Short mmCIF file of C-alpha atoms and ligand atoms in Angstrom, two decimals:
data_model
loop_
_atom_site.label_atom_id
_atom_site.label_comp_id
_atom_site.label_asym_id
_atom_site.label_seq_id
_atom_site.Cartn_x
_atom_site.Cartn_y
_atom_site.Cartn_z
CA UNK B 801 19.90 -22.25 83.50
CA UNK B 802 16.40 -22.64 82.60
CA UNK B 803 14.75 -19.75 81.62
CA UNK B 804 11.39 -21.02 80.34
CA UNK B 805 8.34 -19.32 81.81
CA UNK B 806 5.38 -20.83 82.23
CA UNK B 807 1.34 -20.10 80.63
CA UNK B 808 0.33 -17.87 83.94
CA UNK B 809 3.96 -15.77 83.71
CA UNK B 810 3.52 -15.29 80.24
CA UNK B 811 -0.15 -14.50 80.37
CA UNK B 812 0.43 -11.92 83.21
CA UNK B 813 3.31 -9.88 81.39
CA UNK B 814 1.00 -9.93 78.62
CA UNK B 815 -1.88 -8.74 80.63
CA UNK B 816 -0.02 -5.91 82.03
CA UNK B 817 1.27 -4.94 78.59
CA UNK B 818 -1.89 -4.08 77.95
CA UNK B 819 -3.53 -2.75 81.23
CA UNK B 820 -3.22 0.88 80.40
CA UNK B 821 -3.81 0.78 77.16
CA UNK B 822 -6.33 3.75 76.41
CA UNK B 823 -7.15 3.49 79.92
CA UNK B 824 -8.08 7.26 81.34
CA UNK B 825 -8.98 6.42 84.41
CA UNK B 826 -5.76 4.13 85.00
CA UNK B 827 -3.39 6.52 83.52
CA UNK B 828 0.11 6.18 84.60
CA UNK B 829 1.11 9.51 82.74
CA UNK B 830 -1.20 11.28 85.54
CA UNK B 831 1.45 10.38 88.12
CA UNK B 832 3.27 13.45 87.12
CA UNK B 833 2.32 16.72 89.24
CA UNK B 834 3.03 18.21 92.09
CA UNK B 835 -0.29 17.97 94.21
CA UNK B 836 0.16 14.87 96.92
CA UNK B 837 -3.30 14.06 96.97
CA UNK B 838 -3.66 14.02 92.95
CA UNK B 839 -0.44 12.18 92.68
CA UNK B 840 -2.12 9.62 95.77
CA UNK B 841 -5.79 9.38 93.78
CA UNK B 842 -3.62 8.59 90.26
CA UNK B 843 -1.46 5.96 92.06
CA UNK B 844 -4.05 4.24 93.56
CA UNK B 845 -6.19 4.11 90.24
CA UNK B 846 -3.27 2.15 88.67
CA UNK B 847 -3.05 0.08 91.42
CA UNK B 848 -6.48 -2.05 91.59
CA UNK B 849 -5.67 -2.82 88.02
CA UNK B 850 -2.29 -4.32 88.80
CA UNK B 851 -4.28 -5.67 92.04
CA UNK B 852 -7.12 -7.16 90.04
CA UNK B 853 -4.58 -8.58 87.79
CA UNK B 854 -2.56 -10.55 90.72
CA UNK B 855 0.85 -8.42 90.21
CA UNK B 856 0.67 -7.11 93.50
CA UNK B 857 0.86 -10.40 95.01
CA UNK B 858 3.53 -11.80 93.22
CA UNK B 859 6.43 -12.58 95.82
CA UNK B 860 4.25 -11.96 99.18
CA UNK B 861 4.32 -16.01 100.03
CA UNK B 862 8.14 -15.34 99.98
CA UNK B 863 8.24 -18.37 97.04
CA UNK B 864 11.73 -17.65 95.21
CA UNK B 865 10.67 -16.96 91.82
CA UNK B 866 12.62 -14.31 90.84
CA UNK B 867 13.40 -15.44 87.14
CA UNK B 868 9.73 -14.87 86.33
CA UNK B 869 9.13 -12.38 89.07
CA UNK B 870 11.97 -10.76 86.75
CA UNK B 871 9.82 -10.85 83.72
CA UNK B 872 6.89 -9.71 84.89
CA UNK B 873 8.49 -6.85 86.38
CA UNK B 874 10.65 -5.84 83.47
CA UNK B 875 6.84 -5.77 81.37
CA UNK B 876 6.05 -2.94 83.79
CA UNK B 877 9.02 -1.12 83.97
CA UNK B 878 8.94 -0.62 80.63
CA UNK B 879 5.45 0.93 80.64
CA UNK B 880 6.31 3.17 83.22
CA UNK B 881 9.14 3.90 85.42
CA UNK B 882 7.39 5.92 88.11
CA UNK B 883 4.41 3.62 88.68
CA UNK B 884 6.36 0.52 88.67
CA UNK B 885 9.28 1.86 91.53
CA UNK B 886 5.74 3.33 93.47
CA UNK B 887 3.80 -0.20 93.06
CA UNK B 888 7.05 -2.41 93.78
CA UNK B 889 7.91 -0.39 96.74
CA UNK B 890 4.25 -0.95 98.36
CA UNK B 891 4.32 -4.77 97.31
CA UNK B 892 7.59 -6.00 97.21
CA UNK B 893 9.30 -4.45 99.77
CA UNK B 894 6.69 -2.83 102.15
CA UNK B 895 4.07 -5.91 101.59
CA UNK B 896 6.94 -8.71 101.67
CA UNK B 897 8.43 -7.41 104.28
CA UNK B 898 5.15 -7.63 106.48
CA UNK B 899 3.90 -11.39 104.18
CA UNK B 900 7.60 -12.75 105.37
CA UNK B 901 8.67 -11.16 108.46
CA UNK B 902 5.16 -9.89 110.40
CA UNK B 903 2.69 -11.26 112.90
CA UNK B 904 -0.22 -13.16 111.82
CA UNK B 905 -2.31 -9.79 112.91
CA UNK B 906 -0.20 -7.56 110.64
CA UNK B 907 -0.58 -9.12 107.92
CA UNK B 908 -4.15 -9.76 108.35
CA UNK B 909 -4.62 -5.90 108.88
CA UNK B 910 -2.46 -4.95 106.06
CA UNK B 911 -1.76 -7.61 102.91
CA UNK B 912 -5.70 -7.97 101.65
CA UNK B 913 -5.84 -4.21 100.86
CA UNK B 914 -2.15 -3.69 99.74
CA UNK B 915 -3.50 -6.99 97.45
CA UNK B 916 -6.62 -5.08 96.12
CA UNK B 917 -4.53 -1.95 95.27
CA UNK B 918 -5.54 0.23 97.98
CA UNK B 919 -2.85 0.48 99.87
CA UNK B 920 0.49 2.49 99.60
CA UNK B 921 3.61 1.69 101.17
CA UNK B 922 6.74 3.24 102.07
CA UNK B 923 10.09 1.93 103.36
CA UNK B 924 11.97 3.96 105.30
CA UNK B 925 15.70 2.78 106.11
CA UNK B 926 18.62 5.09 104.68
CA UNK B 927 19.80 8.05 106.86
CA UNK B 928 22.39 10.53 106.01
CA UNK B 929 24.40 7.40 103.79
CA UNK B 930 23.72 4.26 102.29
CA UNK B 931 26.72 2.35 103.03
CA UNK B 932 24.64 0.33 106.02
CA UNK B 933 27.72 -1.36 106.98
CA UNK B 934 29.64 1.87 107.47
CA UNK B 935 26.84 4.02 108.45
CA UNK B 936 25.04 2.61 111.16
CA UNK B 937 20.94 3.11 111.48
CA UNK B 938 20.67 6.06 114.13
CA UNK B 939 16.89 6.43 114.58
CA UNK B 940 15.97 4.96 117.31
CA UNK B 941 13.05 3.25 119.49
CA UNK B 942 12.81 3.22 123.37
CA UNK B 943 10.47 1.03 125.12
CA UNK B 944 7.71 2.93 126.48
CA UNK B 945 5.31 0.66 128.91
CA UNK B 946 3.33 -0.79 125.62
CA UNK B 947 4.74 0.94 123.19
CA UNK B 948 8.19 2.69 121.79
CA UNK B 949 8.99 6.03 121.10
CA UNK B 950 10.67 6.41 117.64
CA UNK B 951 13.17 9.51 116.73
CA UNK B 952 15.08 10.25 114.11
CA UNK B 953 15.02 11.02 110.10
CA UNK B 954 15.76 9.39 106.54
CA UNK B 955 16.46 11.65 104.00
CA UNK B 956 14.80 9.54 101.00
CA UNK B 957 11.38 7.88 101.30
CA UNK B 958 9.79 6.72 98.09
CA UNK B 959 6.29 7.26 98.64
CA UNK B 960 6.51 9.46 101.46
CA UNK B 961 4.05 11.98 100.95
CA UNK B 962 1.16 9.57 99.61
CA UNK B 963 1.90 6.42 102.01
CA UNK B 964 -0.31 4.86 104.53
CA UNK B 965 2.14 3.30 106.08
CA UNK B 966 5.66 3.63 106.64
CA UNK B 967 8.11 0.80 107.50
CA UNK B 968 10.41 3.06 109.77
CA UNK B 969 14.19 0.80 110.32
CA UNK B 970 15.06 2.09 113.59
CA UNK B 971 17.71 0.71 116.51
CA UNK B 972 16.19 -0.90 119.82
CA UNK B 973 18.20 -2.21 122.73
CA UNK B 974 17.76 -5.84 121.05
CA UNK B 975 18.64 -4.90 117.74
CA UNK B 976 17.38 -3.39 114.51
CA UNK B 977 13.28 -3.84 114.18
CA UNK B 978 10.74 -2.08 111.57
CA UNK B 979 8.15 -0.49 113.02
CA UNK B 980 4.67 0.28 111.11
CA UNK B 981 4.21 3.71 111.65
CA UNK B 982 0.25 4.70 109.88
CA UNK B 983 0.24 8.28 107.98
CA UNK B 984 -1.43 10.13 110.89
CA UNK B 985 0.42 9.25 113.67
CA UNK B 986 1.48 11.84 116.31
CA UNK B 987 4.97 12.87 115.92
CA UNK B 988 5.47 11.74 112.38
CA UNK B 989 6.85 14.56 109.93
CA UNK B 990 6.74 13.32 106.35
CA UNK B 991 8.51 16.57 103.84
CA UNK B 992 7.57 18.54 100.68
CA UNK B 993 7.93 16.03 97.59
CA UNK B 994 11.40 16.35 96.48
CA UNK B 995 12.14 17.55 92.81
CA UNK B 996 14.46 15.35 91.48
CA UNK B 997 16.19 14.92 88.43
CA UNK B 998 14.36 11.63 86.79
CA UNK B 999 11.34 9.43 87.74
CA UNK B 1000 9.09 12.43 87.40
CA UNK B 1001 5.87 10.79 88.70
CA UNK B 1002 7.57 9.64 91.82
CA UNK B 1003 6.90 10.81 94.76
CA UNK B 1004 9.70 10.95 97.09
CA UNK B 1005 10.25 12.99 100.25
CA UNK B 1006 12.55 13.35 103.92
CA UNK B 1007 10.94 11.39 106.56
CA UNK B 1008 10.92 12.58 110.43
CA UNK B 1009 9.69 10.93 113.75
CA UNK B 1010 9.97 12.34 117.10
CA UNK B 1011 8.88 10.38 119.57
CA UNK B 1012 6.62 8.78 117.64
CA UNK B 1013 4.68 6.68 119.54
CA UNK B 1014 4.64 2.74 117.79
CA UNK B 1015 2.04 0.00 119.51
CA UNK B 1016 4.52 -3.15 120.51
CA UNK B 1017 2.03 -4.93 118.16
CA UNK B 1018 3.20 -2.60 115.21
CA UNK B 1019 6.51 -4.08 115.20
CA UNK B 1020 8.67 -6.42 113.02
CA UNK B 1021 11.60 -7.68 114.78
CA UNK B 1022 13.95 -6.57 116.40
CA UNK B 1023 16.20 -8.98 114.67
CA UNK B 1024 19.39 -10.23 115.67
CA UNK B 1025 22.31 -9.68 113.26
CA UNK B 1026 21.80 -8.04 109.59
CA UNK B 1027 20.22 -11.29 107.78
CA UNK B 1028 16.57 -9.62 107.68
CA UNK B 1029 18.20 -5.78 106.47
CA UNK B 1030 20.41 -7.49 103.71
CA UNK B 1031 17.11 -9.55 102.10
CA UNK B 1032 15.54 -6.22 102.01
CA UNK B 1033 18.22 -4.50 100.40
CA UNK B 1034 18.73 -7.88 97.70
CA UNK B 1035 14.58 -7.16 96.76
CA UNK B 1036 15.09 -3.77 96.78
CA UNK B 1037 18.51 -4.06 94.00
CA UNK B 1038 16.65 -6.68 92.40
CA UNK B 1039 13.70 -3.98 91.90
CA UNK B 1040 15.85 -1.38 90.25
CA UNK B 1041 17.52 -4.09 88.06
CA UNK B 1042 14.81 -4.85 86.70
CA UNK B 1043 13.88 -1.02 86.12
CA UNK B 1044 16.78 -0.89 84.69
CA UNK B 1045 15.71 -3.07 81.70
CA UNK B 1046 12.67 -1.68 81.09
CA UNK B 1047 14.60 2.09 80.52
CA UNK B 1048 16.34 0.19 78.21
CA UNK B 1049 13.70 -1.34 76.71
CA UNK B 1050 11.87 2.13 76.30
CA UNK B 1051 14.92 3.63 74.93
CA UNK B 1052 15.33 1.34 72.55
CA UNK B 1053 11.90 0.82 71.38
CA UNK B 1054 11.62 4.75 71.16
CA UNK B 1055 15.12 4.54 68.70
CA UNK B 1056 14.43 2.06 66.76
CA UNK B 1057 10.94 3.65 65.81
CA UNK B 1058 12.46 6.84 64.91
CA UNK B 1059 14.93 5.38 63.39
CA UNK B 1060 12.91 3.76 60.88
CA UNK B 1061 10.46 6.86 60.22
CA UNK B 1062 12.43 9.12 60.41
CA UNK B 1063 13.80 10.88 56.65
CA UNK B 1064 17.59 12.94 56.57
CA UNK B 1065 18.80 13.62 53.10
CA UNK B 1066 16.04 11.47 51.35
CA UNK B 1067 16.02 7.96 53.53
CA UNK B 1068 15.38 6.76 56.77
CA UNK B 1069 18.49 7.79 59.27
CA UNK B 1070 18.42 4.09 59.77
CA UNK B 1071 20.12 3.40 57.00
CA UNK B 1072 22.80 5.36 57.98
CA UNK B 1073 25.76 3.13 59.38
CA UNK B 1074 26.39 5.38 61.94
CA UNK B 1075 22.98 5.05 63.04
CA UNK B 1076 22.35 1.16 62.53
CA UNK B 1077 25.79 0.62 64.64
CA UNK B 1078 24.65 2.85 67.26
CA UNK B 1079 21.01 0.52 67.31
CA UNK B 1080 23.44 -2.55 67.37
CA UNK B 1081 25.22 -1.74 70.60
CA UNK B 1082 21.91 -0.69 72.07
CA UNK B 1083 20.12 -4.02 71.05
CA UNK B 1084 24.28 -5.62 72.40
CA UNK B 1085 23.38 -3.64 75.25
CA UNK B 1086 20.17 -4.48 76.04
CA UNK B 1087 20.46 -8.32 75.32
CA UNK B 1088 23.40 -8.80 77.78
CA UNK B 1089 21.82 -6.81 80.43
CA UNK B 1090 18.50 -9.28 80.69
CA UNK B 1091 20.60 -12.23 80.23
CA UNK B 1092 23.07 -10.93 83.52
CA UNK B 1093 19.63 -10.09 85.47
CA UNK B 1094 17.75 -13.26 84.77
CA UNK B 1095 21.16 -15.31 85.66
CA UNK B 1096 21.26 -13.35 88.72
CA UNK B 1097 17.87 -14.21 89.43
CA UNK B 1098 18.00 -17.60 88.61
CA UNK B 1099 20.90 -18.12 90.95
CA UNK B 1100 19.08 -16.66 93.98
CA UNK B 1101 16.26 -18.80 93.41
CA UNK B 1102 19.01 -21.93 93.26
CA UNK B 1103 20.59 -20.60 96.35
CA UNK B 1104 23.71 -20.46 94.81
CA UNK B 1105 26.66 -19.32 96.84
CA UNK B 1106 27.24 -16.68 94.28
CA UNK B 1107 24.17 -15.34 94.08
CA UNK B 1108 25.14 -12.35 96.07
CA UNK B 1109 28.03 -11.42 93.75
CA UNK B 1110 26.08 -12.33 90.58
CA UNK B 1111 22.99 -9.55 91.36
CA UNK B 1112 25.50 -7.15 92.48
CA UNK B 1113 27.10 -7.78 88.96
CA UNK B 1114 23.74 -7.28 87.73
CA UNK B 1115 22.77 -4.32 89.50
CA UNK B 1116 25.73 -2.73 87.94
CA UNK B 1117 26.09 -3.70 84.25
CA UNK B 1118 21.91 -3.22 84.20
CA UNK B 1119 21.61 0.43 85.77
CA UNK B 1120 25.05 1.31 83.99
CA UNK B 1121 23.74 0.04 80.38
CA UNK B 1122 20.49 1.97 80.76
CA UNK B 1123 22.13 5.27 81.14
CA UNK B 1124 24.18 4.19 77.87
CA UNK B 1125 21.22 3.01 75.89
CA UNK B 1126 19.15 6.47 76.96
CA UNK B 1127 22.30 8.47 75.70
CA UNK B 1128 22.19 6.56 72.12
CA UNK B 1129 18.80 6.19 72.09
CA UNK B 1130 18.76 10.43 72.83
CA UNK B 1131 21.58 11.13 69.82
CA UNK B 1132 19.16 9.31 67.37
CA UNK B 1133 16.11 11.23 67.85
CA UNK B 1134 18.48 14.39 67.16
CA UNK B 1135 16.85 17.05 68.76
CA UNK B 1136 13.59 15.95 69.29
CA UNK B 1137 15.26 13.47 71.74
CA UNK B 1138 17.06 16.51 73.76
CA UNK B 1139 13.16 18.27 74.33
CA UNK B 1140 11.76 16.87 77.46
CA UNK B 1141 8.64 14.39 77.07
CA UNK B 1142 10.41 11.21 75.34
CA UNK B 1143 11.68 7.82 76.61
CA UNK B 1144 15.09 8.75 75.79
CA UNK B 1145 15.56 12.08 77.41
CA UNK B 1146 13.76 10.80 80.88
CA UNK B 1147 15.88 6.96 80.57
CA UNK B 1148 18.93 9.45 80.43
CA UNK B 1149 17.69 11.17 83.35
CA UNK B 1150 15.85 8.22 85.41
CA UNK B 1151 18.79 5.91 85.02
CA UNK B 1152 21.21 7.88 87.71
CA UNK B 1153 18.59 7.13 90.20
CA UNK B 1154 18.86 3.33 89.37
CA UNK B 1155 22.83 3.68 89.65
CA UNK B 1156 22.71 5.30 93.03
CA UNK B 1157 19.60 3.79 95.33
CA UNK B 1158 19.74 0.72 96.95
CA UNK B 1159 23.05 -0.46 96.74
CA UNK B 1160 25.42 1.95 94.89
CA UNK B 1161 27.36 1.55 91.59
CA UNK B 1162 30.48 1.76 93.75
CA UNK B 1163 29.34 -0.22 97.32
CA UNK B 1164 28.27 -2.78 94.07
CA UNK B 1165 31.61 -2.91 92.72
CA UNK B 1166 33.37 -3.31 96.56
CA UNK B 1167 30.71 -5.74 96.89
CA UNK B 1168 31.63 -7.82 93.52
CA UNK B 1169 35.51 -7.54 95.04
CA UNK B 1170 34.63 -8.65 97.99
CA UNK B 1171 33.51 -11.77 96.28
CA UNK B 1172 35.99 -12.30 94.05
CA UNK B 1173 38.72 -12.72 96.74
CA UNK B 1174 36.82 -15.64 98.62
CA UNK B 1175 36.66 -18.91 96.59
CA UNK B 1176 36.00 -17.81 93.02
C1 FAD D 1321 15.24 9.22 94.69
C2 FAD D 1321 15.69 8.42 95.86
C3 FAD D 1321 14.77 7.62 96.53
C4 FAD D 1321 15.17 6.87 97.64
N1 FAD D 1321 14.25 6.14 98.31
C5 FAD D 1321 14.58 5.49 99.44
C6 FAD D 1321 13.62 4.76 100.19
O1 FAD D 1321 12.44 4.67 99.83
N2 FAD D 1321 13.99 4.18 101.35
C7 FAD D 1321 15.27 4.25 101.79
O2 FAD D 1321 15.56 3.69 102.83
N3 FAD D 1321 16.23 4.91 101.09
C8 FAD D 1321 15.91 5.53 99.94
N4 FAD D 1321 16.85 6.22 99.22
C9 FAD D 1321 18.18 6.29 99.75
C10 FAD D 1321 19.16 5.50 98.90
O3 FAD D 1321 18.98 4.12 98.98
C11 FAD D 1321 20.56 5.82 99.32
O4 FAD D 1321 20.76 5.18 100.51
C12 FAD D 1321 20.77 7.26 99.52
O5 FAD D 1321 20.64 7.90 98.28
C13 FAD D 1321 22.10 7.49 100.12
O6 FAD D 1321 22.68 8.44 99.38
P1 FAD D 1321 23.85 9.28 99.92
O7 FAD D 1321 24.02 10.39 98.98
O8 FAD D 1321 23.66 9.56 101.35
O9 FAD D 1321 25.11 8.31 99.74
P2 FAD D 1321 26.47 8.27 100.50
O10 FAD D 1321 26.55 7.00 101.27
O11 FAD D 1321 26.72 9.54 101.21
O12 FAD D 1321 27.48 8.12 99.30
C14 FAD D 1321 27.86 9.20 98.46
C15 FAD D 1321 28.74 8.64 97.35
O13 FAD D 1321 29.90 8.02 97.92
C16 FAD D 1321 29.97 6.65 97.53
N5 FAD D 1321 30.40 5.86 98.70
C17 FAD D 1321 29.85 5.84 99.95
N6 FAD D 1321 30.52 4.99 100.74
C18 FAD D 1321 31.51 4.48 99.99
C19 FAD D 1321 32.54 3.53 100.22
N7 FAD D 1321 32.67 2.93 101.39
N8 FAD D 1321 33.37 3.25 99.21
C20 FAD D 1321 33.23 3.82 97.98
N9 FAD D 1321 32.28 4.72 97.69
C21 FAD D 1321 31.44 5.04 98.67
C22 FAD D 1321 28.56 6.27 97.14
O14 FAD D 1321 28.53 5.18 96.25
C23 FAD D 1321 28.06 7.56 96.50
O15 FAD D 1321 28.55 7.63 95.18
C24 FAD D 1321 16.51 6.92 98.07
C25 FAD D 1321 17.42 7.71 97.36
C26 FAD D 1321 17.04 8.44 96.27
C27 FAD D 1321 18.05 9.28 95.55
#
């Protein structure tokens, strides 16, 4: 296990630690409103830094480094949770699913701007449950002379309302394809932002097509068998793994500070015991989570045979830990920690999220089961 990153890795997760550093018109705290098109303009000011900078690129020529891809991802996450889901959304999972699995044309049409930052991207494949494998995909395309008519809904689409495209999972007679639908096509119903009870400057929302007309040149696939829907699914755990550490990170950093400054009964609640053993199972914590996620990554870039297991086991101890760092991290700042506006309060919040998108806590754990009863 070799976990040594090289110059350019390093130099880009120090880059981004500083991109928005004083930055007012880059600000990811702007995210956080209710207005679409404010929410939009903020998002895509963030983005052509974090264009300009290469990070949206990062995993579009489908190379399997995801031990630094890891790294660089946990540096954002930990600067802010809403921008980072948003920005990996459109580039790792809208963008790599058009780099890996699109037409030449596609990808002409679409990867230079989503490169640039001025693109957003949504990915639209959960319906009424997430369990794929017991909950079929019931939208559907029919063939229509040159193109196909696409119906049905998905109750979750992150970046919904401020998406120019939208990579709609939907059943033909061949199998299971993604078609590109653009923001203003006829047909398309994309809902109110939902409010939700973390990742504030997210904007999520239902997503409806009927008969939404798709050119035949707007679609990926179809695909036979599941190969192409599980890869998306592994990028998109791997993406809230790795948001998982950097809630934890924020927690932690927010503790630790307060900790230290912080006077009760003439010294620094640090040097309470209480206190310092609480930082110790957060630092416990937060050490064995990004040595499970980078070992999980570094197996899928091996191709080992359990990879799969290993970033379920990730996905898991990673999205579970950040809700437990958030709660200590919360109990230390006393009640400055339970008014709304710190790292702490919104980790405690934003960490459910991480424990129920993509592939559940408990589909995780059957998963990890699953494993275990092959060769282990
Ligand atoms: C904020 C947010 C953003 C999202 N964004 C997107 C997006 O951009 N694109 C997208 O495609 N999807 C998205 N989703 C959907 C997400 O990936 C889940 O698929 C969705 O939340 C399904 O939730 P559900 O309540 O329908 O789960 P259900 O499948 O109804 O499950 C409900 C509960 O039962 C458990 N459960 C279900 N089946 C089993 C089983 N067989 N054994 C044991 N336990 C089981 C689950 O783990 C869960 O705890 C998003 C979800 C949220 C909350």
């Amino acid at each position: 296990m070799d976990f040594d990153f090289g110059e350019t890795e390093k130099i880009l997760c120090e880059k981004i630690k500083g991109l928005f550093n004083g930055d007012s018109m880059a600000d990811p705290a702007s995210l956080a409103g209710e207005d679409v098109e404010e929410i939009r303009g903020a998002t895509l000011k963030c983005l052509g830094p974090l264009g300009r900078e290469g990070y949206l690129t990062l995993g579009l020529d489908n190379e399997k480094n995801y031990v630094s891809l890891t790294s660089i991802q946990e540096s954002l996450a930990a600067i802010s949770p809403s921008l980072f889901i948003s920005a990996e959304v459109t580039a790792r999972i809208f963008g790599r699913l058009v780099a890996v699995y699109g037409t030449p044309d596609q990808k002409d049409e679409i990867i230079p701007s989503l490169q640039e930052g001025r693109l957003i991207g949504a990915v639209a494949i959960s319906e009424d449950a997430m369990n794929i494998e017991n909950d079929p995909i019931n939208t559907l395309a029919e063939n229509n002379d040159d193109d196909f008519l696409v119906s049905g809904s998905k109750g979750h689409v992150v970046n919904g309302p401020i998406a120019d495209w939208i990579a709609v999972a939907a059943k033909t007679g061949d199998g299971l394809a993604f078609f590109l639908v653009k923001k203003e096509s006829a047909g398309l119903s994309v809902g109110q932002k939902l409010a939700m009870l973390g990742y504030n400057g997210l904007a999520v929302s239902a997503v409806s097509l009927e008969n939404c007309p798709v050119p035949s040149n707007y679609i990926i696939g179809p695909f036979d068998g599941e190969e192409q829907l599980k890869t998306v699914r592994m990028w998109e755990d791997q993406i809230l793994t790795a948001s998982a550490l950097g809630l934890i990170k924020r927690s932690l950093d927010a503790a630790l500070k307060f900790a230290k400054g912080h006077r009760s009964g003439n010294k620094p609640i640090i040097a309470y015991q209480e206190v310092g053993f609480q930082l110790a199972e957060m630092v416990t914590l937060f050490q064995t989570a990004q040595l499970l996620a980078y070992r999980a990554a570094w197996m899928a870039e091996a191709g080992d045979t359990e990879a799969a297991v290993l970033a379920h086991c990730a996905k898991v101890f990673c999205t579970e830990s950040a809700e437990e760092v958030a709660s200590h991290a919360l109990q230390i700042l006393g009640g400055r920690g339970y008014v709304s506006g710190n790292p702490a309060e919104e980790g405690y919040r934003d960490a459910k999220y991480l424990q129920i998108a993509g592939t559940s806590s408990e589909i995780s754990r059957m998963k990890i089961a699953d494993g275990v009863l092959g060769d282990w």
